[in-house]
Short mmCIF file of C-alpha atoms in Angstrom, two decimals:
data_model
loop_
_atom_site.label_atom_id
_atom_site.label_comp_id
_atom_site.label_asym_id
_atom_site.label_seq_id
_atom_site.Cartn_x
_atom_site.Cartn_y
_atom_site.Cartn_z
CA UNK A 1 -26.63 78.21 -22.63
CA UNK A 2 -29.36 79.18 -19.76
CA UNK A 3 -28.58 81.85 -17.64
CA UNK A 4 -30.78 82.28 -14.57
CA UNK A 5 -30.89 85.36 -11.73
CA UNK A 6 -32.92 84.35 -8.59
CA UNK A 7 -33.99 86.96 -5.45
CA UNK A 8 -35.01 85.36 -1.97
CA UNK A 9 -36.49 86.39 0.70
CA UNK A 10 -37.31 83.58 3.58
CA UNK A 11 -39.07 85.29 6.99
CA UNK A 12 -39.08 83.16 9.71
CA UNK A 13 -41.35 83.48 12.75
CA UNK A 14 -41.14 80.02 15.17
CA UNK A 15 -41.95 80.17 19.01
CA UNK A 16 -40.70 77.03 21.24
CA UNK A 17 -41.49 76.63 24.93
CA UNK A 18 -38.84 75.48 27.07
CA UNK A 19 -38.75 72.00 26.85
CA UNK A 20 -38.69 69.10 29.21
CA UNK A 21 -35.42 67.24 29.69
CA UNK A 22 -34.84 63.75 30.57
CA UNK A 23 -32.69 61.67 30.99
CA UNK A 24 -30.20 62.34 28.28
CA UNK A 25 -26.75 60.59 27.81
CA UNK A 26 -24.76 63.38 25.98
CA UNK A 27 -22.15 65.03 28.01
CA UNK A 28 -23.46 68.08 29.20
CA UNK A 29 -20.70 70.41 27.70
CA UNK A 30 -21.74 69.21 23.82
CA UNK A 31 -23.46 71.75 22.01
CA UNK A 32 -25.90 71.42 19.07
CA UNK A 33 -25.89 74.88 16.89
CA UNK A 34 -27.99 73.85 13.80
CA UNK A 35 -31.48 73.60 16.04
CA UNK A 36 -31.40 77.08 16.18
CA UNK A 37 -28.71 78.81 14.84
CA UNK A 38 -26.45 79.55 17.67
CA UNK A 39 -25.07 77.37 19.75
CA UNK A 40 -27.16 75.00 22.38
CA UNK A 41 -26.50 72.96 25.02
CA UNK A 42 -27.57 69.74 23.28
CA UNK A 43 -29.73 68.22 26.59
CA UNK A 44 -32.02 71.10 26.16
CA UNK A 45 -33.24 70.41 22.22
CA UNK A 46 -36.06 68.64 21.99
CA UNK A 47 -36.23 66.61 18.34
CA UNK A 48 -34.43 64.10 15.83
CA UNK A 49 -30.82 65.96 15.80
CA UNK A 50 -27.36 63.82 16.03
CA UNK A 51 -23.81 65.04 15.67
CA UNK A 52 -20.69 63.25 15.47
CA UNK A 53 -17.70 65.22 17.34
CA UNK A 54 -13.99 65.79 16.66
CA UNK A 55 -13.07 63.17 17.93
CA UNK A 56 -15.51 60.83 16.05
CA UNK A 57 -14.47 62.35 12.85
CA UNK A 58 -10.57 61.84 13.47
CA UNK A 59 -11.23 58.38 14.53
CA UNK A 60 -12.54 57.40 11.33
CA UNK A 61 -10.16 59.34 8.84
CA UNK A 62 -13.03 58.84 6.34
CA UNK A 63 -12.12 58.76 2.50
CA UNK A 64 -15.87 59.28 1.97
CA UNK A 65 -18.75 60.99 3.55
CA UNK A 66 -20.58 57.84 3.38
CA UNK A 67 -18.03 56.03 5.87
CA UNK A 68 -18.71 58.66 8.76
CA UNK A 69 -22.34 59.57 8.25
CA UNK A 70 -23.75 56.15 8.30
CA UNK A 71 -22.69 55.89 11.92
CA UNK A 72 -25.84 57.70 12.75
CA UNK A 73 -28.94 56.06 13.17
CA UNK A 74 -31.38 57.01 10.28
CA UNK A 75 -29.24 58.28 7.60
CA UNK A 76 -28.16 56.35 4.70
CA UNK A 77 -25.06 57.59 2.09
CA UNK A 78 -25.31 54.99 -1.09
CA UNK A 79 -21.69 55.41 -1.84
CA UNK A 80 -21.15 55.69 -5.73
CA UNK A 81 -17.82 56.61 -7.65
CA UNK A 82 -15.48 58.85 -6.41
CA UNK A 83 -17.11 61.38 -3.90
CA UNK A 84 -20.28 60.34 -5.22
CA UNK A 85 -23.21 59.26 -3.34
CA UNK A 86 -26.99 59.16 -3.21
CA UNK A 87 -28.50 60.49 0.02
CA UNK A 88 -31.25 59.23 2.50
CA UNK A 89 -32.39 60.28 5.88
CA UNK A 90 -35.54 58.72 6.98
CA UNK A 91 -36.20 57.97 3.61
CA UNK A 92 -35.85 56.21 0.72
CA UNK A 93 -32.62 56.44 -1.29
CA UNK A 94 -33.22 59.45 -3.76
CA UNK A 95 -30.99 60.31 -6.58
CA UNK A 96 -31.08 63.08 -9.22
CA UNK A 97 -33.54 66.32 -8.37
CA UNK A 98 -35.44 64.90 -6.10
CA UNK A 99 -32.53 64.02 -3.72
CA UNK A 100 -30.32 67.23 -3.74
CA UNK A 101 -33.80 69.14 -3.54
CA UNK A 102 -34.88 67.04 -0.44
CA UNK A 103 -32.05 67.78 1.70
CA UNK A 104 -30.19 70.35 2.65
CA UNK A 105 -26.57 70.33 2.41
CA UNK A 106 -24.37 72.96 4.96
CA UNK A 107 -21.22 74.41 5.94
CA UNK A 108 -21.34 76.59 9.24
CA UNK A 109 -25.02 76.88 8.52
CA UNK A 110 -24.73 78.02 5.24
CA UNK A 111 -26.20 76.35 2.78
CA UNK A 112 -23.46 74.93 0.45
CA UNK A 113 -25.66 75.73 -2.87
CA UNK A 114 -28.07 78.15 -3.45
CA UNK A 115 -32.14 76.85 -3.59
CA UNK A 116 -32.56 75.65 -6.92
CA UNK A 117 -28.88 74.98 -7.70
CA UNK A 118 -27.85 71.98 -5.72
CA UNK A 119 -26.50 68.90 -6.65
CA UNK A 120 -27.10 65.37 -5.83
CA UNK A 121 -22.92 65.19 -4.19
CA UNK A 122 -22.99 68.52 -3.02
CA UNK A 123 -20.93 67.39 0.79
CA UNK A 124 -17.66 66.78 -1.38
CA UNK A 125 -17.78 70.65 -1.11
CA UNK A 126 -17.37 70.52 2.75
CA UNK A 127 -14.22 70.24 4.41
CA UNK A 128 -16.00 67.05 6.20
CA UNK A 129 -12.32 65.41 6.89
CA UNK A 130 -11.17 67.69 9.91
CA UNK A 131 -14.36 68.88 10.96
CA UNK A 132 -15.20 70.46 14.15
CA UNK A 133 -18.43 68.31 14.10
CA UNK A 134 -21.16 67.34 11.59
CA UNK A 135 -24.50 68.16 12.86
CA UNK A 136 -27.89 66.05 11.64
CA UNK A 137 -31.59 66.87 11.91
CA UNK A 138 -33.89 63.88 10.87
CA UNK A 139 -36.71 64.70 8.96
CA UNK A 140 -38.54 67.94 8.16
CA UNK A 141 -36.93 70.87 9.10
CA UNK A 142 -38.55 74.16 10.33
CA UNK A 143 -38.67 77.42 8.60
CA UNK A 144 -34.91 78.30 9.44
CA UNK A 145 -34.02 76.50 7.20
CA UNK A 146 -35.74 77.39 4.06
CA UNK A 147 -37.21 75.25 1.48
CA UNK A 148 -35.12 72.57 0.76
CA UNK A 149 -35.00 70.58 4.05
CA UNK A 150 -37.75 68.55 3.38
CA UNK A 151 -36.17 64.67 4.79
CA UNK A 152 -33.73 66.57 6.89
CA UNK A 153 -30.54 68.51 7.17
CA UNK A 154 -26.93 67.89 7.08
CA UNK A 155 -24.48 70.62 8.68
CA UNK A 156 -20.99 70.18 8.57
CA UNK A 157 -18.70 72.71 11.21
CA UNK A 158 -15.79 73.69 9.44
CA UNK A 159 -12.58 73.08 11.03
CA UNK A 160 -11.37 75.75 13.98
CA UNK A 161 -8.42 74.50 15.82
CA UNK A 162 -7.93 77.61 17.60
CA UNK A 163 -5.67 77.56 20.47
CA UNK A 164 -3.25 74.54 19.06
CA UNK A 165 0.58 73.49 18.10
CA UNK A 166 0.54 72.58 14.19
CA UNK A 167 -0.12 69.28 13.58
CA UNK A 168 0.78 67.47 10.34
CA UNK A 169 -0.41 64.44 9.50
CA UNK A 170 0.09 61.69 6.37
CA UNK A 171 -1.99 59.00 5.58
CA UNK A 172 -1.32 55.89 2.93
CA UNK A 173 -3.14 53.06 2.45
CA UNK A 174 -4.51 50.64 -0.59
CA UNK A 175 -5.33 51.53 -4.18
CA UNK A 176 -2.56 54.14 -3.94
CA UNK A 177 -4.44 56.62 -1.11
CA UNK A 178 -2.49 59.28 0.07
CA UNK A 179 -3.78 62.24 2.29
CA UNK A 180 -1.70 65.05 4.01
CA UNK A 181 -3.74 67.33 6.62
CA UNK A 182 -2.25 70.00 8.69
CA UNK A 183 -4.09 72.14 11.11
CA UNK A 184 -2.78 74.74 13.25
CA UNK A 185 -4.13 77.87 15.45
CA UNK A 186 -3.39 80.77 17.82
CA UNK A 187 -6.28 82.37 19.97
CA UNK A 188 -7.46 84.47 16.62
CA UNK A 189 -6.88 82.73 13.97
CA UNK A 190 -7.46 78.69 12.62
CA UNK A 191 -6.57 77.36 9.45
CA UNK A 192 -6.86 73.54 8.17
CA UNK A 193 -5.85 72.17 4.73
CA UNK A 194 -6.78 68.57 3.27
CA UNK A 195 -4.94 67.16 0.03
CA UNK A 196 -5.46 63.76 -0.47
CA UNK A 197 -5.01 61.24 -3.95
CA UNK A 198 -6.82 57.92 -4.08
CA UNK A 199 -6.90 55.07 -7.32
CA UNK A 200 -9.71 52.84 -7.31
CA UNK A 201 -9.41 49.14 -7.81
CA UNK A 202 -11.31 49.99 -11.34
CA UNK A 203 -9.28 50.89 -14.32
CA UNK A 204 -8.64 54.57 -15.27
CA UNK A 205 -10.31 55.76 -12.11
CA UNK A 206 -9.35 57.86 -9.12
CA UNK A 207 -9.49 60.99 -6.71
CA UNK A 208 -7.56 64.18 -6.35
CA UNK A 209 -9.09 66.24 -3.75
CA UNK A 210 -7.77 69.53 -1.78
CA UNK A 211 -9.58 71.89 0.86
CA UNK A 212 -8.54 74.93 3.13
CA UNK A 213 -10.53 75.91 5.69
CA UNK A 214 -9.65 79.26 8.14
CA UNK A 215 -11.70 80.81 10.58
CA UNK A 216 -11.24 84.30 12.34
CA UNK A 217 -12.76 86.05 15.54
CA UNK A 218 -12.52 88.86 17.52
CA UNK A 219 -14.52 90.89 19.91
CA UNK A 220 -15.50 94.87 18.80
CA UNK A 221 -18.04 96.92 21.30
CA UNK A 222 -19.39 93.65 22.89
CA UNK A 223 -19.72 91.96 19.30
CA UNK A 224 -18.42 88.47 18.55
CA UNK A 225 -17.28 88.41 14.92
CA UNK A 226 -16.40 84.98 13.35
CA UNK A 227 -15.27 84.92 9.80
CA UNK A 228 -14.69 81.77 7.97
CA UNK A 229 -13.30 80.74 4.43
CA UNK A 230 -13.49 77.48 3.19
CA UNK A 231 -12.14 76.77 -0.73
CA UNK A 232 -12.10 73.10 -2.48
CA UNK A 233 -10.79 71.89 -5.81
CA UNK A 234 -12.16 68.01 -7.17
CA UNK A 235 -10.79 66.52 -9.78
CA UNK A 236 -12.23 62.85 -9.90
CA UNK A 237 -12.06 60.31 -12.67
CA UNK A 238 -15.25 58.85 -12.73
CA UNK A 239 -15.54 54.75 -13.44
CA UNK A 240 -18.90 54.05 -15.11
CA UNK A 241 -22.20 51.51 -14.59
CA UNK A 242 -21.42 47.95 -15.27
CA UNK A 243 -24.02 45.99 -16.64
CA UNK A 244 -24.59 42.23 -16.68
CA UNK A 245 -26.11 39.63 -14.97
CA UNK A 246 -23.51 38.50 -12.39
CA UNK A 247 -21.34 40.77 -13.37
CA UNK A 248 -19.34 40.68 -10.18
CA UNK A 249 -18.26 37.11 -9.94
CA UNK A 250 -15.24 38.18 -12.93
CA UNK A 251 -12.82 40.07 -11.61
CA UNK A 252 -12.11 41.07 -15.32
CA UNK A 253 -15.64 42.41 -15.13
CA UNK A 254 -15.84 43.95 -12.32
CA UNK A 255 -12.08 45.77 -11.97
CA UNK A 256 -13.08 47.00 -15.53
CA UNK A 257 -14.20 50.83 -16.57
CA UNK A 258 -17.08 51.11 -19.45
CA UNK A 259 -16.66 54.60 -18.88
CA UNK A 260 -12.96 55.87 -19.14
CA UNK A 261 -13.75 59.13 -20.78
CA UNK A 262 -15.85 60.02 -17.47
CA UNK A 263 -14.81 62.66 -15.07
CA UNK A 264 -15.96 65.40 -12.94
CA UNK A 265 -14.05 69.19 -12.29
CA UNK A 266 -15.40 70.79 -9.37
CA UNK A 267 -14.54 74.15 -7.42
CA UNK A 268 -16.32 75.56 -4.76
CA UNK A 269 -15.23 79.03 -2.61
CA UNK A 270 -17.22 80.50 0.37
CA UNK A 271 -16.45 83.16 2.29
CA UNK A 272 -18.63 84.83 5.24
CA UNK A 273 -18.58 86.41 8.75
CA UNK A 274 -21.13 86.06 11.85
CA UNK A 275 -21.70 89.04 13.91
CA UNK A 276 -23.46 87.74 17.06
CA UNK A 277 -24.85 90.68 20.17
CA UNK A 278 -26.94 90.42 23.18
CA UNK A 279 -29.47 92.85 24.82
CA UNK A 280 -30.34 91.92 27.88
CA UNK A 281 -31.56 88.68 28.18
CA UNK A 282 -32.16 89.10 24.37
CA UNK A 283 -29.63 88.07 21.72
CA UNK A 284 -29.10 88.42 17.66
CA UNK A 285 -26.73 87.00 14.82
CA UNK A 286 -26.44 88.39 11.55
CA UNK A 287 -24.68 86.43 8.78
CA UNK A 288 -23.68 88.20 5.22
CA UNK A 289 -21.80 85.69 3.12
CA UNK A 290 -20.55 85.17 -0.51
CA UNK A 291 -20.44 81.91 -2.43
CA UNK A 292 -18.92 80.59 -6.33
CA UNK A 293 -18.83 77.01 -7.95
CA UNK A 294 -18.46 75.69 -11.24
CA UNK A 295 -17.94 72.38 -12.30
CA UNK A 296 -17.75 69.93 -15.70
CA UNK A 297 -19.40 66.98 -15.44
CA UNK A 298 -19.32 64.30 -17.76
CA UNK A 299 -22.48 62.73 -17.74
CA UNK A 300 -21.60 59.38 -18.84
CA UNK A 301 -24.93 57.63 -17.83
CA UNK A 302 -27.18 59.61 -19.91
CA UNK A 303 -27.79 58.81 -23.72
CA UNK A 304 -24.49 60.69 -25.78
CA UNK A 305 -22.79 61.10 -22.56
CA UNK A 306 -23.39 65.04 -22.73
CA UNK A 307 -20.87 67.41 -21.10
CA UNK A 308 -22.40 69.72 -18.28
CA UNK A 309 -20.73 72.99 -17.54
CA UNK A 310 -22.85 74.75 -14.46
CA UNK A 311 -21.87 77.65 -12.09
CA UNK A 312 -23.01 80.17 -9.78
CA UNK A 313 -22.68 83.18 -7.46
CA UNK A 314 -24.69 84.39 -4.68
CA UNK A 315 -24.73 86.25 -2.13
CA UNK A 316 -26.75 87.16 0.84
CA UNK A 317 -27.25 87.43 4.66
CA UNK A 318 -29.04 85.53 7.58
CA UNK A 319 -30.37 87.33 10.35
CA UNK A 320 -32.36 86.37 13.59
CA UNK A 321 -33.50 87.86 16.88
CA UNK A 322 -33.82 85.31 19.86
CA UNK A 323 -36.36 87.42 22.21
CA UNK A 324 -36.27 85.24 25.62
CA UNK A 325 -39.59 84.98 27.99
CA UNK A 326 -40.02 82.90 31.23
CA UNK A 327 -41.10 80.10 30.08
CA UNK A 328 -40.86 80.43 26.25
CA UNK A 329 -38.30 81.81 23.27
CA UNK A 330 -39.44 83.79 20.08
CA UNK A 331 -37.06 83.53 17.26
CA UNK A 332 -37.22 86.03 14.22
CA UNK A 333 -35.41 86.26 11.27
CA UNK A 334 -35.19 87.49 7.20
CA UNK A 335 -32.78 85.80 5.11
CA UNK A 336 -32.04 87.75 2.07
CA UNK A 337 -30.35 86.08 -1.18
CA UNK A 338 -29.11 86.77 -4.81
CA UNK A 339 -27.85 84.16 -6.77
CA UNK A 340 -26.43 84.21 -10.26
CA UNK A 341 -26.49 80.97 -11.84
CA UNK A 342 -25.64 79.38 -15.49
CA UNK A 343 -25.98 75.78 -17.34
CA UNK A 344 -24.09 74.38 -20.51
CA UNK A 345 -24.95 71.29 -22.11
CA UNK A 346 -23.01 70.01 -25.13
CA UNK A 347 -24.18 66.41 -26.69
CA UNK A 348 -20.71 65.57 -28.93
CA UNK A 349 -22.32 62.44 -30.13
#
């Protein structure tokens, strides 16, 4: 077993003049927080950003990230078993290391793995299916965002329905899907769950997927305080490569599972709070947060099929002043992070 501590500290120093607007067809009350950290009306950002709202993301009722993100010009989600996908924004389609070190993956800003411990399906760990929005930047991303946002950024705002009557919902549909979300909210205090089951049209394959979201705020001494939680358990049977030359024309063939034995176990927790002030005509946000995985993953496509056991546990905080000038905007910033992280490998064969 390998057993690895990491300690980082990212400053950030990035000036923007006000930028020109034209013509711009987003309503003018949408807002854009992943630019900069706070949120932005969006006809003001200059650059490659996108975001699909509420609405959007209840329209679709995805099953899979891939079905909602490739409504947005430039990004690509290879759908693979499962919750599985291979990524690409502005890019070619990467898989393995190079993808889930290419991107980077979010919830609420936060990044939903630690540098150095990501993983190529990382978004299954955001609660993606009653979003408040998902928020993309196209191509390289500045220094706010640390090292790993090298073809772009995906940031998925977790569900806050504050303000609303419960709402249950139930979904059914082929291959034996099944999804139950509720969401409910008073001025203080949101919560959202997500449990949904799914088969697959492939033999000994299928879904089981649940995620709770809640979000918190109040107001101390001119201080906005957000807290958010979001927790997710995955357990997915995983259907395997088939091989062959036409493969697909049998239905025997192709409804089949080479792989029966494959699955993945995943569980994810995150837990942090925003603290956001102004001075003047001056502003700041500081972010502390806390984050655990672990997963088993049976890595059925590699010689032996090895089992992979990996976890980790960080913590850290985000912090940036926003120092205003006529005709210009200095943003500064230290992110601080320590993250715990460990790997098993075990080759049966």
């Amino acid at each position: 077993m390998s057993k690895k501590f990491t300690f980082a500290i990212s400053s950030l120093f990035i000036s923007s003049l006000s930028p020109l607007v034209l013509a711009d067809s987003s309503p003018l009350e949408e807002v854009f927080v992943s630019a900069a950290r706070i949120s932005e009306d969006s006809t003001t950002i200059v650059g490659n950003q996108a975001s699909l709202d509420e609405q959007a993301i209840k329209a679709q009722a995805h099953q899979h990230i891939q079905q909602l993100l490739v409504k947005i010009p430039g990004v690509n989600m290879n759908r693979n078993d499962g919750q599985e996908y291979l990524p690409a924004i502005r890019s070619p389609v990467l898989s393995g290391t190079g993808a889930c070190g290419s991107f980077l993956m979010a919830e609420d800003g936060i990044a939903l793995r630690p540098a150095g411990f990501c993983n190529v399906n990382e978004l299954f760990e955001a609660h993606s299916e009653q979003a408040s929005s998902i928020e993309v930047i196209r191509g390289p991303g500045n220094a706010l965002y640390g090292s790993n946002a090298m073809h772009g950024v995906i940031n998925v705002i977790a569900p806050a329905a504050f303000n609303r009557s419960a709402v249950l919902q139930l979904e059914a549909g082929p291959d034996n899907h099944q999804k139950l979300k509720y969401a409910w909210g008073n001025d203080e205090f949101a919560v959202a769950f997500t449990g949904s089951h799914a088969d697959s049209f492939r033999d000994d394959a299928g879904v089981d997927q649940q995620k709770v979201s809640a979000k918190w705020r109040t107001d101390f001494n001119d201080i906005n305080i957000t807290t958010g939680f979001t927790s997710i358990n995955l357990n997915q049977e995983t259907a395997g490569y088939i091989q062959g030359f036409e493969a697909y024309k049998s239905t025997a063939i192709s409804e089949s599972n080479p792989n029966p034995e494959a699955y993945r176990d995943a569980k994810a927790t995150r837990l942090w709070s925003r603290f956001e002030g102004e001075s003047g005509s001056n502003s700041w946000v500081v972010t502390p947060y806390a984050r655990y995985s672990k997963m088993d993953f049976l890595q059925h496509f590699l010689p032996g099929a090895p089992l992979e056991q990996n976890g980790q546990s960080s913590v850290g905080v985000q912090s940036a002043w926003y120092l205003n000038y006529d005709n210009s905007r200095l943003i500064l910033g230290v992110d601080i992070e320590k993250t715990s992280g460990w790997l098993k490998q075990t080759q049966f064969n």
